[in-house]
Every structure is written in C-alpha cells, then in structure tokens.
Amino acid sequence: MSFFNDAISWAREQIHATAPVFIVYRTDGDSLPMTATKGASDFQAEAGDEYAAEDHTIDFLVNPADLVAASTSFKPKAGHEIDELDGEGGNVVATYRITALPGVPPWAWSGQSRAMMRIHTRQVGDE
C-alpha cells in the first residue's frame, strides 16, 4: 500500500472514531449494521424561467466495503432506507430514505480517492 493510501485509510478511521453515527442500511431483503459519518449536501438546479430550485439532503458517508449483502457488493439505490441509531447503537432515532434528485444519482464518491461513499437521503420518520 502506498503512503497516500495509508493516509486515506488513517483519515477514514479518524473520522469514524471521532464522529461515528450508528446506522442500519436496509435493502429490500437485508439489514446491514455499520458506522457512518453524517453530513449534508445542497443542490441547485434550473427550474425554468430564470429561477433556480434549491434542494438539501442529509448524507451518510460510509465505507463502500461495508455495502455487501449475500456475499455481493452493491451500490446504494433510491428506495433503500437507513435507520439512524442512538449513541448506544440500539434504538432507532430516525429513518431516512435514499433519494435520487433530478440529474443527481443517489450516491457519490467522497473525495478523489473513492475511499468513502456519500449517500443522499431524506428523513422520512422519527421514532
């Protein structure tokens, strides 16, 4: 592993160690417990007639290696859900649905190294 890759791995570990959010990523048939870092994204798109529409998502930054179900890695899809757990990692405090905005996929690589994946969501429930 190169120095650059070692540094990225170290940085990812530091982010998860200092600001972890415990989540359960839910597909149609699997529930995957993992840690993430919570963030947000703002988007602006032309809505026509010289007006711009703004949109905001709650994002979860995850290690893409954690997205494995039935021994197969996968990419986030609109409609999958994420349950945010309390600090103890046991009780659901909020539920988010992965969303794809017009012209924006439901996830993006975070940074040039592709060491983290940013998943765009909207909150759909409080527990």
PDB file of C-alpha atoms in Angstrom:
ATOM      1  CA  MET A   1       0.000   0.000   0.000  1.00  0.00           C
ATOM      2  CA  SER A   2       1.343   3.452  -0.846  1.00  0.00           C
ATOM      3  CA  PHE A   3       1.818   6.303   1.602  1.00  0.00           C
ATOM      4  CA  PHE A   4      -1.197   8.080   0.052  1.00  0.00           C
ATOM      5  CA  ASN A   5      -3.455   5.063   0.533  1.00  0.00           C
ATOM      6  CA  ASP A   6      -2.212   4.636   4.097  1.00  0.00           C
ATOM      7  CA  ALA A   7      -3.006   8.297   4.826  1.00  0.00           C
ATOM      8  CA  ILE A   8      -6.519   7.964   3.389  1.00  0.00           C
ATOM      9  CA  SER A   9      -7.156   4.847   5.432  1.00  0.00           C
ATOM     10  CA  TRP A  10      -5.928   6.622   8.570  1.00  0.00           C
ATOM     11  CA  ALA A  11      -8.134   9.680   7.874  1.00  0.00           C
ATOM     12  CA  ARG A  12     -11.207   7.491   7.333  1.00  0.00           C
ATOM     13  CA  GLU A  13     -10.569   5.707  10.628  1.00  0.00           C
ATOM     14  CA  GLN A  14     -10.168   9.046  12.446  1.00  0.00           C
ATOM     15  CA  ILE A  15     -13.461  10.385  11.094  1.00  0.00           C
ATOM     16  CA  HIS A  16     -15.343   7.264  12.135  1.00  0.00           C
ATOM     17  CA  ALA A  17     -13.631   7.236  15.543  1.00  0.00           C
ATOM     18  CA  THR A  18     -14.407  10.871  16.398  1.00  0.00           C
ATOM     19  CA  ALA A  19     -17.869  11.322  14.885  1.00  0.00           C
ATOM     20  CA  PRO A  20     -19.497   7.935  14.406  1.00  0.00           C
ATOM     21  CA  VAL A  21     -23.168   7.516  13.691  1.00  0.00           C
ATOM     22  CA  PHE A  22     -24.506   4.009  14.143  1.00  0.00           C
ATOM     23  CA  ILE A  23     -26.818   3.004  11.323  1.00  0.00           C
ATOM     24  CA  VAL A  24     -28.597   0.042   9.797  1.00  0.00           C
ATOM     25  CA  TYR A  25     -28.643   0.130   5.999  1.00  0.00           C
ATOM     26  CA  ARG A  26     -31.766  -1.663   4.753  1.00  0.00           C
ATOM     27  CA  THR A  27     -32.186  -3.071   1.244  1.00  0.00           C
ATOM     28  CA  ASP A  28     -35.282  -4.963   0.108  1.00  0.00           C
ATOM     29  CA  GLY A  29     -34.128  -8.061   1.965  1.00  0.00           C
ATOM     30  CA  ASP A  30     -31.043  -7.296   4.073  1.00  0.00           C
ATOM     31  CA  SER A  31     -30.198  -5.194   7.132  1.00  0.00           C
ATOM     32  CA  LEU A  32     -26.557  -4.183   7.455  1.00  0.00           C
ATOM     33  CA  PRO A  33     -25.353  -2.592  10.722  1.00  0.00           C
ATOM     34  CA  MET A  34     -22.415  -0.195  10.237  1.00  0.00           C
ATOM     35  CA  THR A  35     -20.949   3.117  11.265  1.00  0.00           C
ATOM     36  CA  ALA A  36     -21.166   6.253   9.169  1.00  0.00           C
ATOM     37  CA  THR A  37     -20.413   9.948   9.338  1.00  0.00           C
ATOM     38  CA  LYS A  38     -23.412  12.231   8.969  1.00  0.00           C
ATOM     39  CA  GLY A  39     -23.293  15.220   6.630  1.00  0.00           C
ATOM     40  CA  ALA A  40     -25.400  17.171   4.154  1.00  0.00           C
ATOM     41  CA  SER A  41     -25.417  18.340   0.548  1.00  0.00           C
ATOM     42  CA  ASP A  42     -27.032  21.336  -1.091  1.00  0.00           C
ATOM     43  CA  PHE A  43     -28.038  21.194  -4.748  1.00  0.00           C
ATOM     44  CA  GLN A  44     -29.163  23.881  -7.127  1.00  0.00           C
ATOM     45  CA  ALA A  45     -30.858  23.246 -10.455  1.00  0.00           C
ATOM     46  CA  GLU A  46     -32.513  25.448 -13.009  1.00  0.00           C
ATOM     47  CA  ALA A  47     -36.265  25.308 -12.601  1.00  0.00           C
ATOM     48  CA  GLY A  48     -37.036  27.346 -15.713  1.00  0.00           C
ATOM     49  CA  ASP A  49     -37.975  30.956 -16.345  1.00  0.00           C
ATOM     50  CA  GLU A  50     -34.643  32.112 -14.887  1.00  0.00           C
ATOM     51  CA  TYR A  51     -35.422  30.637 -11.468  1.00  0.00           C
ATOM     52  CA  ALA A  52     -33.286  28.150  -9.608  1.00  0.00           C
ATOM     53  CA  ALA A  53     -34.581  25.441  -7.332  1.00  0.00           C
ATOM     54  CA  GLU A  54     -32.578  24.511  -4.272  1.00  0.00           C
ATOM     55  CA  ASP A  55     -32.637  21.159  -2.544  1.00  0.00           C
ATOM     56  CA  HIS A  56     -30.971  19.716   0.541  1.00  0.00           C
ATOM     57  CA  THR A  57     -30.187  16.137   1.512  1.00  0.00           C
ATOM     58  CA  ILE A  58     -28.952  14.504   4.684  1.00  0.00           C
ATOM     59  CA  ASP A  59     -25.925  12.432   3.726  1.00  0.00           C
ATOM     60  CA  PHE A  60     -24.276   9.419   5.288  1.00  0.00           C
ATOM     61  CA  LEU A  61     -20.611   8.807   4.470  1.00  0.00           C
ATOM     62  CA  VAL A  62     -19.825   5.102   4.601  1.00  0.00           C
ATOM     63  CA  ASN A  63     -17.009   2.762   3.740  1.00  0.00           C
ATOM     64  CA  PRO A  64     -18.077   1.194   0.418  1.00  0.00           C
ATOM     65  CA  ALA A  65     -16.569  -2.118   1.544  1.00  0.00           C
ATOM     66  CA  ASP A  66     -19.393  -2.330   4.125  1.00  0.00           C
ATOM     67  CA  LEU A  67     -22.079  -2.480   1.422  1.00  0.00           C
ATOM     68  CA  VAL A  68     -22.136  -6.240   0.970  1.00  0.00           C
ATOM     69  CA  ALA A  69     -25.245  -8.425   1.001  1.00  0.00           C
ATOM     70  CA  ALA A  70     -25.300 -12.143   0.239  1.00  0.00           C
ATOM     71  CA  SER A  71     -21.529 -12.002  -0.398  1.00  0.00           C
ATOM     72  CA  THR A  72     -22.045  -9.442  -3.169  1.00  0.00           C
ATOM     73  CA  SER A  73     -21.086  -5.778  -3.011  1.00  0.00           C
ATOM     74  CA  PHE A  74     -23.695  -3.298  -4.190  1.00  0.00           C
ATOM     75  CA  LYS A  75     -24.245   0.430  -4.707  1.00  0.00           C
ATOM     76  CA  PRO A  76     -26.981   2.379  -2.877  1.00  0.00           C
ATOM     77  CA  LYS A  77     -30.318   2.589  -4.671  1.00  0.00           C
ATOM     78  CA  ALA A  78     -33.179   5.042  -4.336  1.00  0.00           C
ATOM     79  CA  GLY A  79     -35.770   3.487  -2.052  1.00  0.00           C
ATOM     80  CA  HIS A  80     -33.334   1.711   0.256  1.00  0.00           C
ATOM     81  CA  GLU A  81     -33.522   3.029   3.814  1.00  0.00           C
ATOM     82  CA  ILE A  82     -31.142   3.904   6.628  1.00  0.00           C
ATOM     83  CA  ASP A  83     -32.108   3.721  10.286  1.00  0.00           C
ATOM     84  CA  GLU A  84     -30.050   6.041  12.491  1.00  0.00           C
ATOM     85  CA  LEU A  85     -29.492   4.516  15.911  1.00  0.00           C
ATOM     86  CA  ASP A  86     -28.905   6.205  19.264  1.00  0.00           C
ATOM     87  CA  GLY A  87     -25.406   6.563  20.722  1.00  0.00           C
ATOM     88  CA  GLU A  88     -25.665   3.137  22.268  1.00  0.00           C
ATOM     89  CA  GLY A  89     -26.296   1.674  18.815  1.00  0.00           C
ATOM     90  CA  GLY A  90     -29.561   0.030  19.796  1.00  0.00           C
ATOM     91  CA  ASN A  91     -32.654   2.196  19.367  1.00  0.00           C
ATOM     92  CA  VAL A  92     -33.809   3.764  16.099  1.00  0.00           C
ATOM     93  CA  VAL A  93     -33.994   7.567  16.423  1.00  0.00           C
ATOM     94  CA  ALA A  94     -34.742   8.443  12.774  1.00  0.00           C
ATOM     95  CA  THR A  95     -35.345   6.762   9.426  1.00  0.00           C
ATOM     96  CA  TYR A  96     -34.048   8.084   6.105  1.00  0.00           C
ATOM     97  CA  ARG A  97     -34.901   7.047   2.553  1.00  0.00           C
ATOM     98  CA  ILE A  98     -32.186   7.085  -0.093  1.00  0.00           C
ATOM     99  CA  THR A  99     -33.197   9.523  -2.786  1.00  0.00           C
ATOM    100  CA  ALA A 100     -32.103  10.453  -6.285  1.00  0.00           C
ATOM    101  CA  LEU A 101     -32.697  14.088  -7.171  1.00  0.00           C
ATOM    102  CA  PRO A 102     -33.316  15.014 -10.818  1.00  0.00           C
ATOM    103  CA  GLY A 103     -29.964  14.736 -12.546  1.00  0.00           C
ATOM    104  CA  VAL A 104     -28.212  13.567  -9.349  1.00  0.00           C
ATOM    105  CA  PRO A 105     -27.589   9.897  -8.509  1.00  0.00           C
ATOM    106  CA  PRO A 106     -28.441   8.595  -5.017  1.00  0.00           C
ATOM    107  CA  TRP A 107     -24.769   8.404  -4.054  1.00  0.00           C
ATOM    108  CA  ALA A 108     -21.415   9.922  -4.975  1.00  0.00           C
ATOM    109  CA  TRP A 109     -17.795   9.233  -4.184  1.00  0.00           C
ATOM    110  CA  SER A 110     -16.491  11.491  -1.456  1.00  0.00           C
ATOM    111  CA  GLY A 111     -13.066  12.735  -2.483  1.00  0.00           C
ATOM    112  CA  GLN A 112     -10.748  11.695  -5.262  1.00  0.00           C
ATOM    113  CA  SER A 113      -9.578   8.534  -3.515  1.00  0.00           C
ATOM    114  CA  ARG A 114     -13.040   6.910  -3.544  1.00  0.00           C
ATOM    115  CA  ALA A 115     -12.364   5.710  -0.011  1.00  0.00           C
ATOM    116  CA  MET A 116     -15.771   6.924   1.207  1.00  0.00           C
ATOM    117  CA  MET A 117     -19.209   6.929  -0.377  1.00  0.00           C
ATOM    118  CA  ARG A 118     -21.694   9.774   0.238  1.00  0.00           C
ATOM    119  CA  ILE A 119     -25.298   8.507   0.282  1.00  0.00           C
ATOM    120  CA  HIS A 120     -28.037  11.145  -0.264  1.00  0.00           C
ATOM    121  CA  THR A 121     -31.180  10.709   1.842  1.00  0.00           C
ATOM    122  CA  ARG A 122     -34.315  12.428   3.085  1.00  0.00           C
ATOM    123  CA  GLN A 123     -35.668  11.882   6.574  1.00  0.00           C
ATOM    124  CA  VAL A 124     -38.973  10.006   6.441  1.00  0.00           C
ATOM    125  CA  GLY A 125     -39.599   9.239  10.087  1.00  0.00           C
ATOM    126  CA  ASP A 126     -38.788   9.818  13.741  1.00  0.00           C
ATOM    127  CA  GLU A 127     -39.034   7.016  16.201  1.00  0.00           C
TER     128      GLU A 127
END
